[in-house]
mmCIF file of N, CA, C and O in Angstrom:
data_model
loop_
_atom_site.group_PDB
_atom_site.id
_atom_site.type_symbol
_atom_site.label_atom_id
_atom_site.label_comp_id
_atom_site.label_asym_id
_atom_site.label_seq_id
_atom_site.Cartn_x
_atom_site.Cartn_y
_atom_site.Cartn_z
ATOM 1 N N MET I 1 11.484 -11.508 2.470
ATOM 2 C CA MET I 1 10.239 -11.927 1.890
ATOM 3 C C MET I 1 9.490 -10.699 1.386
ATOM 4 O O MET I 1 9.389 -9.697 2.093
ATOM 5 N N PRO I 2 8.960 -10.713 0.196
ATOM 6 C CA PRO I 2 8.247 -9.554 -0.329
ATOM 7 C C PRO I 2 6.929 -9.346 0.395
ATOM 8 O O PRO I 2 6.357 -10.265 0.980
ATOM 9 N N LEU I 3 6.436 -8.125 0.341
ATOM 10 C CA LEU I 3 5.178 -7.799 0.984
ATOM 11 C C LEU I 3 4.010 -8.402 0.207
ATOM 12 O O LEU I 3 4.072 -8.552 -1.008
ATOM 13 N N LYS I 4 2.949 -8.721 0.939
ATOM 14 C CA LYS I 4 1.766 -9.314 0.322
ATOM 15 C C LYS I 4 0.956 -8.244 -0.394
ATOM 16 O O LYS I 4 0.996 -7.066 -0.030
ATOM 17 N N LYS I 5 0.205 -8.647 -1.407
ATOM 18 C CA LYS I 5 -0.690 -7.741 -2.110
ATOM 19 C C LYS I 5 -2.062 -7.828 -1.464
ATOM 20 O O LYS I 5 -2.476 -8.895 -1.019
ATOM 21 N N GLY I 6 -2.768 -6.710 -1.444
ATOM 22 C CA GLY I 6 -4.123 -6.711 -0.915
ATOM 23 C C GLY I 6 -4.416 -5.442 -0.162
ATOM 24 O O GLY I 6 -3.522 -4.668 0.174
ATOM 25 N N ARG I 7 -5.707 -5.241 0.122
ATOM 26 C CA ARG I 7 -6.144 -4.019 0.796
ATOM 27 C C ARG I 7 -6.813 -4.287 2.135
ATOM 28 O O ARG I 7 -7.267 -3.364 2.790
ATOM 29 N N SER I 8 -6.902 -5.543 2.555
ATOM 30 C CA SER I 8 -7.607 -5.861 3.793
ATOM 31 C C SER I 8 -6.747 -5.528 5.011
ATOM 32 O O SER I 8 -5.523 -5.381 4.923
ATOM 33 N N LYS I 9 -7.410 -5.427 6.166
ATOM 34 C CA LYS I 9 -6.694 -5.126 7.410
ATOM 35 C C LYS I 9 -5.701 -6.224 7.749
ATOM 36 O O LYS I 9 -4.616 -5.951 8.271
ATOM 37 N N ALA I 10 -6.066 -7.473 7.465
ATOM 38 C CA ALA I 10 -5.188 -8.603 7.776
ATOM 39 C C ALA I 10 -3.894 -8.541 6.960
ATOM 40 O O ALA I 10 -2.802 -8.786 7.486
ATOM 41 N N VAL I 11 -4.008 -8.194 5.689
ATOM 42 C CA VAL I 11 -2.825 -8.110 4.825
ATOM 43 C C VAL I 11 -1.945 -6.935 5.253
ATOM 44 O O VAL I 11 -0.720 -7.070 5.337
ATOM 45 N N ILE I 12 -2.570 -5.806 5.563
ATOM 46 C CA ILE I 12 -1.800 -4.635 5.991
ATOM 47 C C ILE I 12 -1.081 -4.936 7.305
ATOM 48 O O ILE I 12 0.095 -4.619 7.474
ATOM 49 N N SER I 13 -1.776 -5.575 8.235
ATOM 50 C CA SER I 13 -1.175 -5.929 9.516
ATOM 51 C C SER I 13 -0.015 -6.909 9.336
ATOM 52 O O SER I 13 1.029 -6.774 9.986
ATOM 53 N N ALA I 14 -0.184 -7.867 8.457
ATOM 54 C CA ALA I 14 0.892 -8.828 8.193
ATOM 55 C C ALA I 14 2.107 -8.131 7.584
ATOM 56 O O ALA I 14 3.253 -8.450 7.935
ATOM 57 N N ASN I 15 1.863 -7.188 6.696
ATOM 58 C CA ASN I 15 2.971 -6.450 6.087
ATOM 59 C C ASN I 15 3.704 -5.592 7.114
ATOM 60 O O ASN I 15 4.932 -5.510 7.096
ATOM 61 N N ILE I 16 2.960 -4.962 8.024
ATOM 62 C CA ILE I 16 3.602 -4.161 9.074
ATOM 63 C C ILE I 16 4.474 -5.062 9.936
ATOM 64 O O ILE I 16 5.621 -4.730 10.249
ATOM 65 N N GLY I 17 3.939 -6.230 10.316
ATOM 66 C CA GLY I 17 4.715 -7.174 11.115
ATOM 67 C C GLY I 17 5.968 -7.638 10.406
ATOM 68 O O GLY I 17 7.041 -7.750 11.018
ATOM 69 N N GLU I 18 5.863 -7.887 9.117
ATOM 70 C CA GLU I 18 7.022 -8.326 8.330
ATOM 71 C C GLU I 18 8.107 -7.243 8.297
ATOM 72 O O GLU I 18 9.293 -7.518 8.477
ATOM 73 N N ILE I 19 7.690 -6.007 8.105
ATOM 74 C CA ILE I 19 8.652 -4.908 8.031
ATOM 75 C C ILE I 19 9.325 -4.687 9.381
ATOM 76 O O ILE I 19 10.539 -4.467 9.462
ATOM 77 N N VAL I 20 8.552 -4.770 10.471
ATOM 78 C CA VAL I 20 9.120 -4.556 11.812
ATOM 79 C C VAL I 20 10.081 -5.684 12.173
ATOM 80 O O VAL I 20 11.135 -5.439 12.764
ATOM 81 N N ARG I 21 9.738 -6.922 11.813
ATOM 82 C CA ARG I 21 10.670 -8.037 12.072
ATOM 83 C C ARG I 21 11.982 -7.834 11.323
ATOM 84 O O ARG I 21 13.064 -8.092 11.855
ATOM 85 N N LYS I 22 11.881 -7.354 10.096
ATOM 86 C CA LYS I 22 13.093 -7.087 9.318
ATOM 87 C C LYS I 22 13.922 -5.978 9.963
ATOM 88 O O LYS I 22 15.146 -6.040 10.010
ATOM 89 N N PHE I 23 13.229 -4.957 10.515
ATOM 90 C CA PHE I 23 13.931 -3.873 11.208
ATOM 91 C C PHE I 23 14.662 -4.399 12.441
ATOM 92 O O PHE I 23 15.801 -4.007 12.706
ATOM 93 N N LYS I 24 14.012 -5.273 13.195
ATOM 94 C CA LYS I 24 14.635 -5.801 14.402
ATOM 95 C C LYS I 24 15.860 -6.652 14.088
ATOM 96 O O LYS I 24 16.808 -6.694 14.867
ATOM 97 N N LYS I 25 15.849 -7.321 12.918
ATOM 98 C CA LYS I 25 17.010 -8.114 12.507
ATOM 99 C C LYS I 25 18.164 -7.244 12.037
ATOM 100 O O LYS I 25 19.303 -7.423 12.448
ATOM 101 N N THR I 26 17.870 -6.309 11.124
ATOM 102 C CA THR I 26 18.934 -5.566 10.458
ATOM 103 C C THR I 26 19.171 -4.173 11.026
ATOM 104 O O THR I 26 20.245 -3.611 10.827
ATOM 105 N N GLY I 27 18.173 -3.597 11.690
ATOM 106 C CA GLY I 27 18.323 -2.247 12.226
ATOM 107 C C GLY I 27 18.020 -1.163 11.214
ATOM 108 O O GLY I 27 18.267 0.012 11.472
ATOM 109 N N SER I 28 17.487 -1.542 10.063
ATOM 110 C CA SER I 28 17.153 -0.532 9.062
ATOM 111 C C SER I 28 15.928 -0.967 8.271
ATOM 112 O O SER I 28 15.585 -2.142 8.223
ATOM 113 N N LEU I 29 15.289 0.015 7.665
ATOM 114 C CA LEU I 29 14.161 -0.235 6.764
ATOM 115 C C LEU I 29 14.579 0.256 5.392
ATOM 116 O O LEU I 29 14.460 1.429 5.086
ATOM 117 N N GLY I 30 15.073 -0.627 4.593
ATOM 118 C CA GLY I 30 15.578 -0.207 3.291
ATOM 119 C C GLY I 30 16.818 0.637 3.487
ATOM 120 O O GLY I 30 17.809 0.180 4.035
ATOM 121 N N THR I 31 16.745 1.906 3.101
ATOM 122 C CA THR I 31 17.895 2.791 3.267
ATOM 123 C C THR I 31 17.777 3.679 4.490
ATOM 124 O O THR I 31 18.738 4.339 4.861
ATOM 125 N N SER I 32 16.607 3.728 5.139
ATOM 126 C CA SER I 32 16.459 4.577 6.324
ATOM 127 C C SER I 32 16.732 3.771 7.585
ATOM 128 O O SER I 32 16.554 2.553 7.630
ATOM 129 N N LYS I 33 17.168 4.456 8.628
ATOM 130 C CA LYS I 33 17.485 3.820 9.899
ATOM 131 C C LYS I 33 16.767 4.564 11.021
ATOM 132 O O LYS I 33 17.320 5.493 11.610
ATOM 133 N N PRO I 34 15.523 4.169 11.319
ATOM 134 C CA PRO I 34 14.799 4.816 12.411
ATOM 135 C C PRO I 34 15.533 4.637 13.734
ATOM 136 O O PRO I 34 16.205 3.625 13.963
ATOM 137 N N LYS I 35 15.391 5.617 14.634
ATOM 138 C CA LYS I 35 16.129 5.580 15.892
ATOM 139 C C LYS I 35 15.542 4.612 16.901
ATOM 140 O O LYS I 35 16.245 4.135 17.778
ATOM 141 N N SER I 36 14.230 4.349 16.812
ATOM 142 C CA SER I 36 13.599 3.471 17.786
ATOM 143 C C SER I 36 12.631 2.522 17.090
ATOM 144 O O SER I 36 12.296 2.700 15.919
ATOM 145 N N VAL I 37 12.161 1.556 17.860
ATOM 146 C CA VAL I 37 11.185 0.611 17.323
ATOM 147 C C VAL I 37 9.867 1.336 17.057
ATOM 148 O O VAL I 37 9.175 1.047 16.081
ATOM 149 N N LYS I 38 9.529 2.296 17.921
ATOM 150 C CA LYS I 38 8.292 3.054 17.737
ATOM 151 C C LYS I 38 8.314 3.820 16.415
ATOM 152 O O LYS I 38 7.328 3.831 15.674
ATOM 153 N N ALA I 39 9.424 4.440 16.100
ATOM 154 C CA ALA I 39 9.555 5.153 14.826
ATOM 155 C C ALA I 39 9.511 4.174 13.658
ATOM 156 O O ALA I 39 8.942 4.480 12.608
ATOM 157 N N ALA I 40 10.091 3.005 13.847
ATOM 158 C CA ALA I 40 10.081 1.996 12.780
ATOM 159 C C ALA I 40 8.668 1.482 12.529
ATOM 160 O O ALA I 40 8.294 1.235 11.381
ATOM 161 N N VAL I 41 7.879 1.339 13.589
ATOM 162 C CA VAL I 41 6.509 0.854 13.435
ATOM 163 C C VAL I 41 5.670 1.872 12.662
ATOM 164 O O VAL I 41 4.903 1.509 11.766
ATOM 165 N N SER I 42 5.820 3.160 12.981
ATOM 166 C CA SER I 42 5.040 4.172 12.263
ATOM 167 C C SER I 42 5.465 4.253 10.806
ATOM 168 O O SER I 42 4.627 4.423 9.913
ATOM 169 N N GLN I 43 6.743 4.111 10.541
ATOM 170 C CA GLN I 43 7.214 4.124 9.164
ATOM 171 C C GLN I 43 6.768 2.854 8.429
ATOM 172 O O GLN I 43 6.397 2.901 7.253
ATOM 173 N N ALA I 44 6.759 1.726 9.136
ATOM 174 C CA ALA I 44 6.291 0.478 8.536
ATOM 175 C C ALA I 44 4.808 0.568 8.189
ATOM 176 O O ALA I 44 4.376 0.067 7.148
ATOM 177 N N ALA I 45 4.029 1.229 9.032
ATOM 178 C CA ALA I 45 2.607 1.411 8.752
ATOM 179 C C ALA I 45 2.421 2.257 7.501
ATOM 180 O O ALA I 45 1.575 1.954 6.654
ATOM 181 N N ALA I 46 3.218 3.302 7.363
ATOM 182 C CA ALA I 46 3.125 4.147 6.171
ATOM 183 C C ALA I 46 3.480 3.359 4.913
ATOM 184 O O ALA I 46 2.820 3.497 3.875
ATOM 185 N N ILE I 47 4.489 2.520 5.010
ATOM 186 C CA ILE I 47 4.896 1.702 3.862
ATOM 187 C C ILE I 47 3.789 0.706 3.500
ATOM 188 O O ILE I 47 3.445 0.541 2.327
ATOM 189 N N ALA I 48 3.221 0.046 4.519
ATOM 190 C CA ALA I 48 2.196 -0.968 4.270
ATOM 191 C C ALA I 48 0.928 -0.352 3.692
ATOM 192 O O ALA I 48 0.325 -0.903 2.769
ATOM 193 N N TYR I 49 0.503 0.794 4.238
ATOM 194 C CA TYR I 49 -0.681 1.451 3.691
ATOM 195 C C TYR I 49 -0.423 1.968 2.282
ATOM 196 O O TYR I 49 -1.309 1.948 1.433
ATOM 197 N N GLY I 50 0.774 2.428 2.012
ATOM 198 C CA GLY I 50 1.111 2.866 0.657
ATOM 199 C C GLY I 50 1.084 1.712 -0.332
ATOM 200 O O GLY I 50 0.608 1.850 -1.460
ATOM 201 N N LYS I 51 1.580 0.564 0.096
ATOM 202 C CA LYS I 51 1.561 -0.631 -0.757
ATOM 203 C C LYS I 51 0.127 -1.055 -1.062
ATOM 204 O O LYS I 51 -0.174 -1.496 -2.169
ATOM 205 N N ALA I 52 -0.783 -0.864 -0.077
ATOM 206 C CA ALA I 52 -2.178 -1.253 -0.254
ATOM 207 C C ALA I 52 -2.974 -0.208 -1.021
ATOM 208 O O ALA I 52 -4.115 -0.451 -1.379
ATOM 209 N N GLY I 53 -2.374 0.952 -1.258
ATOM 210 C CA GLY I 53 -3.081 2.010 -1.975
ATOM 211 C C GLY I 53 -4.036 2.775 -1.090
ATOM 212 O O GLY I 53 -4.971 3.398 -1.575
ATOM 213 N N LYS I 54 -3.807 2.755 0.217
ATOM 214 C CA LYS I 54 -4.689 3.442 1.144
ATOM 215 C C LYS I 54 -3.975 4.575 1.874
ATOM 216 O O LYS I 54 -4.413 5.016 2.925
ATOM 217 N N SER I 55 -2.897 5.062 1.334
ATOM 218 C CA SER I 55 -2.123 6.062 2.062
ATOM 219 C C SER I 55 -2.778 7.434 2.065
ATOM 220 O O SER I 55 -2.593 8.193 2.987
ATOM 221 N N ARG I 56 -3.560 7.769 1.042
ATOM 222 C CA ARG I 56 -4.242 9.066 0.990
ATOM 223 C C ARG I 56 -5.720 8.833 0.776
ATOM 224 O O ARG I 56 -6.234 8.996 -0.320
ATOM 225 N N MET I 57 -6.418 8.417 1.823
ATOM 226 C CA MET I 57 -7.833 8.130 1.698
ATOM 227 C C MET I 57 -8.640 9.426 1.712
ATOM 228 O O MET I 57 -8.328 10.359 2.446
ATOM 229 N N LYS I 58 -9.665 9.467 0.946
ATOM 230 C CA LYS I 58 -10.562 10.610 0.911
ATOM 231 C C LYS I 58 -11.635 10.431 1.977
ATOM 232 O O LYS I 58 -11.789 9.371 2.566
ATOM 233 N N LYS I 59 -12.400 11.471 2.215
ATOM 234 C CA LYS I 59 -13.427 11.424 3.237
ATOM 235 C C LYS I 59 -14.493 10.379 2.910
ATOM 236 O O LYS I 59 -15.010 9.711 3.792
ATOM 237 N N ALA I 60 -14.831 10.203 1.658
ATOM 238 C CA ALA I 60 -15.845 9.234 1.256
ATOM 239 C C ALA I 60 -15.398 7.808 1.538
ATOM 240 O O ALA I 60 -16.224 6.928 1.756
ATOM 241 N N ASP I 61 -14.097 7.564 1.570
ATOM 242 C CA ASP I 61 -13.577 6.229 1.828
ATOM 243 C C ASP I 61 -13.362 5.964 3.315
ATOM 244 O O ASP I 61 -12.800 4.959 3.684
ATOM 245 N N GLY I 62 -13.784 6.876 4.162
ATOM 246 C CA GLY I 62 -13.609 6.687 5.592
ATOM 247 C C GLY I 62 -12.323 7.274 6.121
ATOM 248 O O GLY I 62 -11.989 7.107 7.284
ATOM 249 N N GLY I 63 -11.579 7.971 5.297
ATOM 250 C CA GLY I 63 -10.348 8.590 5.738
ATOM 251 C C GLY I 63 -10.609 9.889 6.466
ATOM 252 O O GLY I 63 -11.740 10.349 6.593
ATOM 253 N N MET I 64 -9.569 10.494 6.955
ATOM 254 C CA MET I 64 -9.722 11.715 7.711
ATOM 255 C C MET I 64 -9.279 12.902 6.863
ATOM 256 O O MET I 64 -8.170 12.917 6.342
ATOM 257 N N VAL I 65 -10.146 13.858 6.703
ATOM 258 C CA VAL I 65 -9.830 15.074 5.978
ATOM 259 C C VAL I 65 -10.025 16.233 6.947
ATOM 260 O O VAL I 65 -11.078 16.372 7.555
ATOM 261 N N ARG I 66 -9.032 17.056 7.083
ATOM 262 C CA ARG I 66 -9.108 18.174 8.005
ATOM 263 C C ARG I 66 -9.221 19.459 7.204
ATOM 264 O O ARG I 66 -8.493 19.661 6.236
ATOM 265 N N SER I 67 -10.127 20.308 7.586
ATOM 266 C CA SER I 67 -10.327 21.562 6.884
ATOM 267 C C SER I 67 -9.728 22.693 7.707
ATOM 268 O O SER I 67 -9.990 22.817 8.904
ATOM 269 N N VAL I 68 -8.920 23.518 7.088
ATOM 270 C CA VAL I 68 -8.243 24.609 7.767
ATOM 271 C C VAL I 68 -8.550 25.901 7.029
ATOM 272 O O VAL I 68 -8.573 25.937 5.801
ATOM 273 N N VAL I 69 -8.770 26.977 7.784
ATOM 274 C CA VAL I 69 -9.032 28.270 7.169
ATOM 275 C C VAL I 69 -7.689 28.924 6.858
ATOM 276 O O VAL I 69 -6.774 28.924 7.680
ATOM 277 N N ARG I 70 -7.563 29.441 5.654
ATOM 278 C CA ARG I 70 -6.317 30.078 5.241
ATOM 279 C C ARG I 70 -6.096 31.373 6.003
ATOM 280 O O ARG I 70 -6.966 31.868 6.714
ATOM 281 N N ARG I 71 -4.940 31.945 5.833
ATOM 282 C CA ARG I 71 -4.590 33.164 6.551
ATOM 283 C C ARG I 71 -5.472 34.353 6.182
ATOM 284 O O ARG I 71 -5.677 35.242 6.982
ATOM 285 N N ASP I 72 -5.985 34.355 4.951
ATOM 286 C CA ASP I 72 -6.840 35.473 4.576
ATOM 287 C C ASP I 72 -8.210 35.371 5.249
ATOM 288 O O ASP I 72 -8.992 36.299 5.220
ATOM 289 N N GLY I 73 -8.499 34.228 5.881
ATOM 290 C CA GLY I 73 -9.710 34.073 6.656
ATOM 291 C C GLY I 73 -10.959 33.795 5.861
ATOM 292 O O GLY I 73 -12.047 33.755 6.412
ATOM 293 N N ARG I 74 -10.852 33.573 4.567
ATOM 294 C CA ARG I 74 -12.040 33.394 3.746
ATOM 295 C C ARG I 74 -12.218 31.985 3.210
ATOM 296 O O ARG I 74 -13.290 31.423 3.313
ATOM 297 N N THR I 75 -11.190 31.427 2.633
ATOM 298 C CA THR I 75 -11.358 30.169 1.923
ATOM 299 C C THR I 75 -10.795 28.998 2.735
ATOM 300 O O THR I 75 -9.623 29.000 3.106
ATOM 301 N N PRO I 76 -11.630 27.997 3.044
ATOM 302 C CA PRO I 76 -11.104 26.815 3.735
ATOM 303 C C PRO I 76 -10.286 25.947 2.794
ATOM 304 O O PRO I 76 -10.572 25.855 1.601
ATOM 305 N N THR I 77 -9.258 25.327 3.307
ATOM 306 C CA THR I 77 -8.384 24.464 2.545
ATOM 307 C C THR I 77 -8.386 23.084 3.170
ATOM 308 O O THR I 77 -8.302 22.969 4.384
ATOM 309 N N LYS I 78 -8.457 22.042 2.360
ATOM 310 C CA LYS I 78 -8.449 20.681 2.878
ATOM 311 C C LYS I 78 -7.031 20.163 2.965
ATOM 312 O O LYS I 78 -6.250 20.330 2.038
ATOM 313 N N ILE I 79 -6.712 19.547 4.074
ATOM 314 C CA ILE I 79 -5.403 18.934 4.289
ATOM 315 C C ILE I 79 -5.637 17.446 4.464
ATOM 316 O O ILE I 79 -6.411 17.013 5.303
ATOM 317 N N TYR I 80 -4.954 16.635 3.664
ATOM 318 C CA TYR I 80 -5.115 15.196 3.738
ATOM 319 C C TYR I 80 -4.030 14.599 4.568
ATOM 320 O O TYR I 80 -2.923 14.970 4.546
#
């Protein structure tokens, strides 16, 4: 069954559940084969958030942005 379209938490959760059920049946997610269910769930979450367009959220959208100081010690760099 194809993944649902949408950006809501309910749609993302349903897509994660769909992907994990498919993993439990076949033992693979597309071409990758995670070693455990825990790894499959994290990969399924990444797939579902990517489908929803929320995989790289900015700070203004409520996402997490981490600032790290570079080796030269002067300029901070943002890591998404």
